[in-house]
Amino acid sequence: MSQSQVTRSPKREFISRTYNLMLRSYLAVSFHDAQCGFKTITAQAAHVLLPQVKDDEWFFDTELLVRAQQVGMTMFELPVRWVEDAGSTVDIPDTIKKDLEGMHRVREGMEARAVEELRVDLDSPAV
């Protein structure tokens, strides 16, 4: 978000912007950033979404956000102040490979029927 204050290397900036562009174009997401920031979730939303999230690594938060958007949940984005950890040991090539696999898997599962099965009324007593 333009109001965010993000400090990171040019390499990480390029990777982040490319990743978010891919999410917007390949998965049609409307949120700004899937990785830089913090996520909070209500217990009701967690009850609905977490069983649908298959990834248990770096793509987890992206998949959670994509699934929330798919079912029409309201999402709020707030600007953050974030500084890259220069000592980060993220294996970038491996993470990119797994993110691309995750994007492909999520897109393959986006058929209208699958999305309709996920739709729920969060105000219903069953949730």
Short mmCIF file of N, CA and C in Angstrom, two decimals:
data_model
loop_
_atom_site.label_atom_id
_atom_site.label_comp_id
_atom_site.label_asym_id
_atom_site.label_seq_id
_atom_site.Cartn_x
_atom_site.Cartn_y
_atom_site.Cartn_z
N MET A 1 0.85 -1.18 0.00
CA MET A 1 0.00 0.00 0.00
C MET A 1 0.89 1.24 0.00
N SER A 2 0.43 2.26 -0.62
CA SER A 2 1.26 3.46 -0.74
C SER A 2 1.60 4.07 0.62
N GLN A 3 0.75 3.89 1.62
CA GLN A 3 1.00 4.45 2.95
C GLN A 3 1.97 3.61 3.77
N SER A 4 2.27 2.40 3.33
CA SER A 4 3.19 1.53 4.06
C SER A 4 4.62 2.07 3.96
N GLN A 5 5.40 1.76 4.97
CA GLN A 5 6.82 2.12 4.98
C GLN A 5 7.61 0.82 4.98
N VAL A 6 8.10 0.44 3.81
CA VAL A 6 8.78 -0.84 3.65
C VAL A 6 10.23 -0.58 3.25
N THR A 7 11.14 -1.20 3.99
CA THR A 7 12.56 -1.09 3.69
C THR A 7 13.09 -2.49 3.37
N ARG A 8 13.51 -2.66 2.12
CA ARG A 8 14.06 -3.95 1.72
C ARG A 8 14.99 -3.75 0.54
N SER A 9 15.78 -4.76 0.28
CA SER A 9 16.76 -4.70 -0.81
C SER A 9 16.05 -4.63 -2.16
N PRO A 10 16.74 -4.11 -3.17
CA PRO A 10 16.15 -4.08 -4.51
C PRO A 10 15.72 -5.48 -5.00
N LYS A 11 16.50 -6.49 -4.66
CA LYS A 11 16.16 -7.86 -5.07
C LYS A 11 14.83 -8.29 -4.44
N ARG A 12 14.70 -8.07 -3.14
CA ARG A 12 13.45 -8.45 -2.47
C ARG A 12 12.28 -7.59 -2.95
N GLU A 13 12.53 -6.34 -3.24
CA GLU A 13 11.48 -5.46 -3.76
C GLU A 13 10.97 -6.00 -5.10
N PHE A 14 11.89 -6.37 -5.97
CA PHE A 14 11.51 -6.93 -7.27
C PHE A 14 10.72 -8.22 -7.10
N ILE A 15 11.20 -9.10 -6.25
CA ILE A 15 10.51 -10.38 -6.02
C ILE A 15 9.10 -10.15 -5.49
N SER A 16 8.96 -9.26 -4.52
CA SER A 16 7.66 -8.99 -3.92
C SER A 16 6.68 -8.40 -4.93
N ARG A 17 7.14 -7.42 -5.67
CA ARG A 17 6.25 -6.78 -6.66
C ARG A 17 5.87 -7.76 -7.77
N THR A 18 6.81 -8.59 -8.19
CA THR A 18 6.52 -9.59 -9.21
C THR A 18 5.51 -10.61 -8.68
N TYR A 19 5.72 -11.06 -7.45
CA TYR A 19 4.82 -12.03 -6.83
C TYR A 19 3.39 -11.48 -6.78
N ASN A 20 3.24 -10.26 -6.32
CA ASN A 20 1.91 -9.68 -6.21
C ASN A 20 1.27 -9.43 -7.57
N LEU A 21 2.07 -9.07 -8.56
CA LEU A 21 1.56 -8.93 -9.92
C LEU A 21 1.06 -10.27 -10.45
N MET A 22 1.81 -11.33 -10.17
CA MET A 22 1.39 -12.66 -10.59
C MET A 22 0.09 -13.06 -9.91
N LEU A 23 -0.05 -12.76 -8.63
CA LEU A 23 -1.29 -13.08 -7.93
C LEU A 23 -2.48 -12.34 -8.53
N ARG A 24 -2.28 -11.06 -8.84
CA ARG A 24 -3.37 -10.28 -9.42
C ARG A 24 -3.74 -10.78 -10.81
N SER A 25 -2.75 -11.12 -11.62
CA SER A 25 -3.05 -11.55 -12.98
C SER A 25 -3.47 -13.02 -13.08
N TYR A 26 -2.84 -13.89 -12.33
CA TYR A 26 -3.10 -15.33 -12.45
C TYR A 26 -4.27 -15.80 -11.60
N LEU A 27 -4.41 -15.21 -10.40
CA LEU A 27 -5.49 -15.63 -9.50
C LEU A 27 -6.54 -14.55 -9.29
N ALA A 28 -6.39 -13.42 -9.95
CA ALA A 28 -7.38 -12.33 -9.89
C ALA A 28 -7.64 -11.84 -8.46
N VAL A 29 -6.59 -11.74 -7.67
CA VAL A 29 -6.78 -11.24 -6.31
C VAL A 29 -6.94 -9.73 -6.34
N SER A 30 -7.60 -9.20 -5.33
CA SER A 30 -7.79 -7.75 -5.26
C SER A 30 -7.00 -7.12 -4.12
N PHE A 31 -6.42 -7.93 -3.25
CA PHE A 31 -5.63 -7.37 -2.15
C PHE A 31 -4.26 -6.95 -2.66
N HIS A 32 -3.61 -6.08 -1.91
CA HIS A 32 -2.36 -5.48 -2.37
C HIS A 32 -1.14 -6.38 -2.20
N ASP A 33 -1.03 -7.04 -1.07
CA ASP A 33 0.19 -7.77 -0.78
C ASP A 33 -0.14 -8.96 0.10
N ALA A 34 0.36 -10.11 -0.28
CA ALA A 34 0.04 -11.34 0.45
C ALA A 34 1.10 -11.69 1.49
N GLN A 35 2.29 -11.11 1.40
CA GLN A 35 3.36 -11.58 2.26
C GLN A 35 3.89 -10.53 3.23
N CYS A 36 3.95 -9.28 2.84
CA CYS A 36 4.53 -8.25 3.72
C CYS A 36 3.44 -7.72 4.63
N GLY A 37 3.48 -8.11 5.86
CA GLY A 37 2.46 -7.63 6.78
C GLY A 37 2.04 -8.70 7.75
N PHE A 38 0.97 -8.41 8.44
CA PHE A 38 0.45 -9.29 9.47
C PHE A 38 -0.97 -9.67 9.11
N LYS A 39 -1.37 -10.86 9.49
CA LYS A 39 -2.73 -11.30 9.22
C LYS A 39 -3.42 -11.60 10.54
N THR A 40 -4.66 -11.19 10.62
CA THR A 40 -5.52 -11.59 11.74
C THR A 40 -6.76 -12.20 11.12
N ILE A 41 -7.40 -13.05 11.89
CA ILE A 41 -8.55 -13.77 11.36
C ILE A 41 -9.50 -14.06 12.52
N THR A 42 -10.78 -13.96 12.27
CA THR A 42 -11.74 -14.30 13.32
C THR A 42 -11.82 -15.81 13.47
N ALA A 43 -12.30 -16.25 14.59
CA ALA A 43 -12.47 -17.69 14.82
C ALA A 43 -13.44 -18.28 13.81
N GLN A 44 -14.48 -17.53 13.48
CA GLN A 44 -15.46 -18.02 12.50
C GLN A 44 -14.82 -18.21 11.14
N ALA A 45 -14.04 -17.23 10.71
CA ALA A 45 -13.38 -17.34 9.41
C ALA A 45 -12.36 -18.48 9.42
N ALA A 46 -11.63 -18.62 10.51
CA ALA A 46 -10.65 -19.70 10.62
C ALA A 46 -11.34 -21.06 10.51
N HIS A 47 -12.48 -21.19 11.14
CA HIS A 47 -13.25 -22.45 11.10
C HIS A 47 -13.60 -22.82 9.66
N VAL A 48 -13.92 -21.82 8.85
CA VAL A 48 -14.31 -22.06 7.47
C VAL A 48 -13.08 -22.25 6.57
N LEU A 49 -12.08 -21.40 6.74
CA LEU A 49 -10.97 -21.36 5.79
C LEU A 49 -9.86 -22.36 6.04
N LEU A 50 -9.47 -22.55 7.28
CA LEU A 50 -8.28 -23.36 7.56
C LEU A 50 -8.37 -24.78 7.01
N PRO A 51 -9.53 -25.44 7.07
CA PRO A 51 -9.58 -26.78 6.47
C PRO A 51 -9.36 -26.77 4.96
N GLN A 52 -9.54 -25.62 4.32
CA GLN A 52 -9.39 -25.52 2.87
C GLN A 52 -7.95 -25.22 2.44
N VAL A 53 -7.13 -24.75 3.38
CA VAL A 53 -5.75 -24.38 3.07
C VAL A 53 -4.89 -25.63 3.10
N LYS A 54 -4.23 -25.90 1.99
CA LYS A 54 -3.42 -27.11 1.87
C LYS A 54 -1.95 -26.87 2.17
N ASP A 55 -1.47 -25.66 1.97
CA ASP A 55 -0.04 -25.38 2.13
C ASP A 55 0.31 -25.21 3.60
N ASP A 56 1.48 -25.69 3.99
CA ASP A 56 1.93 -25.51 5.38
C ASP A 56 3.32 -24.85 5.41
N GLU A 57 3.63 -24.12 4.34
CA GLU A 57 4.90 -23.40 4.28
C GLU A 57 4.63 -21.94 3.94
N TRP A 58 5.50 -21.32 3.13
CA TRP A 58 5.43 -19.89 2.85
C TRP A 58 4.19 -19.47 2.08
N PHE A 59 3.58 -20.38 1.33
CA PHE A 59 2.38 -20.04 0.54
C PHE A 59 1.12 -20.05 1.39
N PHE A 60 1.22 -20.49 2.63
CA PHE A 60 0.06 -20.62 3.51
C PHE A 60 -0.76 -19.33 3.59
N ASP A 61 -0.11 -18.20 3.88
CA ASP A 61 -0.85 -16.96 4.07
C ASP A 61 -1.47 -16.47 2.77
N THR A 62 -0.78 -16.68 1.65
CA THR A 62 -1.36 -16.32 0.36
C THR A 62 -2.60 -17.15 0.10
N GLU A 63 -2.50 -18.44 0.32
CA GLU A 63 -3.65 -19.32 0.08
C GLU A 63 -4.81 -18.94 0.98
N LEU A 64 -4.54 -18.61 2.21
CA LEU A 64 -5.59 -18.20 3.14
C LEU A 64 -6.32 -16.96 2.61
N LEU A 65 -5.56 -15.97 2.15
CA LEU A 65 -6.16 -14.75 1.62
C LEU A 65 -6.95 -15.01 0.34
N VAL A 66 -6.40 -15.84 -0.55
CA VAL A 66 -7.11 -16.15 -1.79
C VAL A 66 -8.42 -16.86 -1.49
N ARG A 67 -8.39 -17.80 -0.59
CA ARG A 67 -9.61 -18.54 -0.24
C ARG A 67 -10.64 -17.60 0.41
N ALA A 68 -10.19 -16.69 1.24
CA ALA A 68 -11.10 -15.72 1.86
C ALA A 68 -11.77 -14.88 0.78
N GLN A 69 -10.99 -14.45 -0.19
CA GLN A 69 -11.57 -13.66 -1.28
C GLN A 69 -12.54 -14.51 -2.09
N GLN A 70 -12.20 -15.76 -2.35
CA GLN A 70 -13.07 -16.64 -3.15
C GLN A 70 -14.46 -16.78 -2.54
N VAL A 71 -14.52 -16.85 -1.23
CA VAL A 71 -15.82 -17.06 -0.60
C VAL A 71 -16.51 -15.75 -0.25
N GLY A 72 -15.90 -14.64 -0.63
CA GLY A 72 -16.54 -13.35 -0.43
C GLY A 72 -16.41 -12.76 0.95
N MET A 73 -15.43 -13.19 1.72
CA MET A 73 -15.23 -12.62 3.05
C MET A 73 -14.71 -11.19 2.93
N THR A 74 -15.09 -10.39 3.88
CA THR A 74 -14.60 -9.02 3.93
C THR A 74 -13.18 -9.03 4.46
N MET A 75 -12.30 -8.33 3.75
CA MET A 75 -10.91 -8.23 4.19
C MET A 75 -10.56 -6.75 4.30
N PHE A 76 -9.77 -6.42 5.29
CA PHE A 76 -9.30 -5.06 5.49
C PHE A 76 -7.78 -5.06 5.38
N GLU A 77 -7.26 -4.07 4.71
CA GLU A 77 -5.81 -3.91 4.59
C GLU A 77 -5.41 -2.60 5.26
N LEU A 78 -4.39 -2.69 6.06
CA LEU A 78 -3.87 -1.51 6.75
C LEU A 78 -2.40 -1.36 6.38
N PRO A 79 -1.92 -0.13 6.25
CA PRO A 79 -0.50 0.05 5.96
C PRO A 79 0.36 -0.41 7.13
N VAL A 80 1.56 -0.89 6.80
CA VAL A 80 2.49 -1.39 7.82
C VAL A 80 3.83 -0.69 7.68
N ARG A 81 4.61 -0.78 8.73
CA ARG A 81 6.01 -0.38 8.68
C ARG A 81 6.80 -1.67 8.84
N TRP A 82 7.60 -2.01 7.84
CA TRP A 82 8.28 -3.30 7.82
C TRP A 82 9.70 -3.12 7.31
N VAL A 83 10.65 -3.73 7.98
CA VAL A 83 12.05 -3.66 7.59
C VAL A 83 12.55 -5.08 7.36
N GLU A 84 13.13 -5.30 6.21
CA GLU A 84 13.68 -6.62 5.86
C GLU A 84 14.77 -7.01 6.85
N ASP A 85 14.76 -8.26 7.23
CA ASP A 85 15.82 -8.81 8.08
C ASP A 85 16.97 -9.21 7.16
N ALA A 86 18.06 -8.47 7.24
CA ALA A 86 19.22 -8.74 6.37
C ALA A 86 19.78 -10.14 6.58
N GLY A 87 19.52 -10.74 7.73
CA GLY A 87 20.02 -12.08 8.02
C GLY A 87 19.05 -13.18 7.64
N SER A 88 18.02 -12.86 6.90
CA SER A 88 17.01 -13.84 6.51
C SER A 88 17.66 -15.00 5.76
N THR A 89 17.20 -16.21 6.06
CA THR A 89 17.76 -17.39 5.42
C THR A 89 16.74 -18.08 4.52
N VAL A 90 15.77 -17.33 4.02
CA VAL A 90 14.78 -17.90 3.11
C VAL A 90 15.47 -18.37 1.84
N ASP A 91 15.18 -19.59 1.45
CA ASP A 91 15.72 -20.14 0.20
C ASP A 91 14.83 -19.64 -0.93
N ILE A 92 15.23 -18.55 -1.57
CA ILE A 92 14.37 -17.88 -2.54
C ILE A 92 14.01 -18.77 -3.72
N PRO A 93 14.96 -19.46 -4.38
CA PRO A 93 14.56 -20.32 -5.52
C PRO A 93 13.56 -21.41 -5.11
N ASP A 94 13.77 -22.04 -3.96
CA ASP A 94 12.85 -23.08 -3.50
C ASP A 94 11.48 -22.48 -3.18
N THR A 95 11.46 -21.32 -2.56
CA THR A 95 10.21 -20.66 -2.21
C THR A 95 9.45 -20.26 -3.47
N ILE A 96 10.14 -19.73 -4.46
CA ILE A 96 9.49 -19.36 -5.72
C ILE A 96 8.87 -20.59 -6.37
N LYS A 97 9.62 -21.68 -6.42
CA LYS A 97 9.10 -22.92 -7.01
C LYS A 97 7.83 -23.37 -6.30
N LYS A 98 7.86 -23.38 -4.98
CA LYS A 98 6.70 -23.83 -4.21
C LYS A 98 5.53 -22.85 -4.33
N ASP A 99 5.81 -21.56 -4.41
CA ASP A 99 4.74 -20.57 -4.60
C ASP A 99 4.06 -20.77 -5.95
N LEU A 100 4.85 -20.99 -6.99
CA LEU A 100 4.27 -21.23 -8.32
C LEU A 100 3.41 -22.50 -8.32
N GLU A 101 3.89 -23.53 -7.66
CA GLU A 101 3.10 -24.76 -7.55
C GLU A 101 1.80 -24.49 -6.80
N GLY A 102 1.88 -23.72 -5.72
CA GLY A 102 0.69 -23.38 -4.94
C GLY A 102 -0.30 -22.56 -5.76
N MET A 103 0.20 -21.59 -6.51
CA MET A 103 -0.69 -20.78 -7.35
C MET A 103 -1.41 -21.66 -8.37
N HIS A 104 -0.66 -22.56 -8.97
CA HIS A 104 -1.26 -23.46 -9.97
C HIS A 104 -2.32 -24.34 -9.31
N ARG A 105 -2.00 -24.89 -8.15
CA ARG A 105 -2.95 -25.77 -7.45
C ARG A 105 -4.23 -25.00 -7.09
N VAL A 106 -4.06 -23.79 -6.58
CA VAL A 106 -5.22 -22.99 -6.18
C VAL A 106 -6.06 -22.63 -7.41
N ARG A 107 -5.40 -22.25 -8.48
CA ARG A 107 -6.14 -21.89 -9.68
C ARG A 107 -6.91 -23.08 -10.23
N GLU A 108 -6.29 -24.25 -10.22
CA GLU A 108 -6.96 -25.46 -10.71
C GLU A 108 -8.21 -25.77 -9.88
N GLY A 109 -8.20 -25.39 -8.62
CA GLY A 109 -9.33 -25.66 -7.75
C GLY A 109 -10.36 -24.57 -7.70
N MET A 110 -10.25 -23.58 -8.59
CA MET A 110 -11.15 -22.44 -8.53
C MET A 110 -12.41 -22.60 -9.38
N GLU A 111 -12.74 -23.80 -9.77
CA GLU A 111 -13.97 -24.00 -10.54
C GLU A 111 -15.15 -23.47 -9.74
N ALA A 112 -16.15 -23.02 -10.43
CA ALA A 112 -17.32 -22.42 -9.78
C ALA A 112 -17.94 -23.34 -8.75
N ARG A 113 -17.99 -24.63 -9.04
CA ARG A 113 -18.61 -25.57 -8.10
C ARG A 113 -17.83 -25.63 -6.79
N ALA A 114 -16.49 -25.68 -6.88
CA ALA A 114 -15.67 -25.73 -5.68
C ALA A 114 -15.86 -24.47 -4.85
N VAL A 115 -15.93 -23.33 -5.48
CA VAL A 115 -16.13 -22.08 -4.75
C VAL A 115 -17.50 -22.06 -4.10
N GLU A 116 -18.52 -22.50 -4.81
CA GLU A 116 -19.87 -22.51 -4.24
C GLU A 116 -19.94 -23.41 -3.00
N GLU A 117 -19.22 -24.51 -3.00
CA GLU A 117 -19.23 -25.41 -1.85
C GLU A 117 -18.60 -24.74 -0.63
N LEU A 118 -17.70 -23.78 -0.84
CA LEU A 118 -17.04 -23.10 0.27
C LEU A 118 -17.88 -21.96 0.84
N ARG A 119 -18.85 -21.46 0.08
CA ARG A 119 -19.63 -20.31 0.52
C ARG A 119 -20.43 -20.67 1.77
N VAL A 120 -20.37 -19.82 2.74
CA VAL A 120 -21.11 -20.03 3.96
C VAL A 120 -21.62 -18.70 4.45
N ASP A 121 -22.62 -18.77 5.28
CA ASP A 121 -23.11 -17.57 5.95
C ASP A 121 -22.43 -17.52 7.30
N LEU A 122 -21.50 -16.58 7.48
CA LEU A 122 -20.74 -16.52 8.72
C LEU A 122 -21.60 -16.17 9.92
N ASP A 123 -22.83 -15.72 9.69
CA ASP A 123 -23.74 -15.42 10.80
C ASP A 123 -24.57 -16.64 11.20
N SER A 124 -24.45 -17.72 10.45
CA SER A 124 -25.26 -18.89 10.76
C SER A 124 -24.76 -19.55 12.05
N PRO A 125 -25.67 -20.13 12.83
CA PRO A 125 -25.28 -20.76 14.10
C PRO A 125 -24.33 -21.93 13.93
N ALA A 126 -24.27 -22.52 12.74
CA ALA A 126 -23.44 -23.70 12.52
C ALA A 126 -21.96 -23.34 12.46
N VAL A 127 -21.65 -22.07 12.25
CA VAL A 127 -20.23 -21.69 12.09
C VAL A 127 -19.62 -21.31 13.40
#
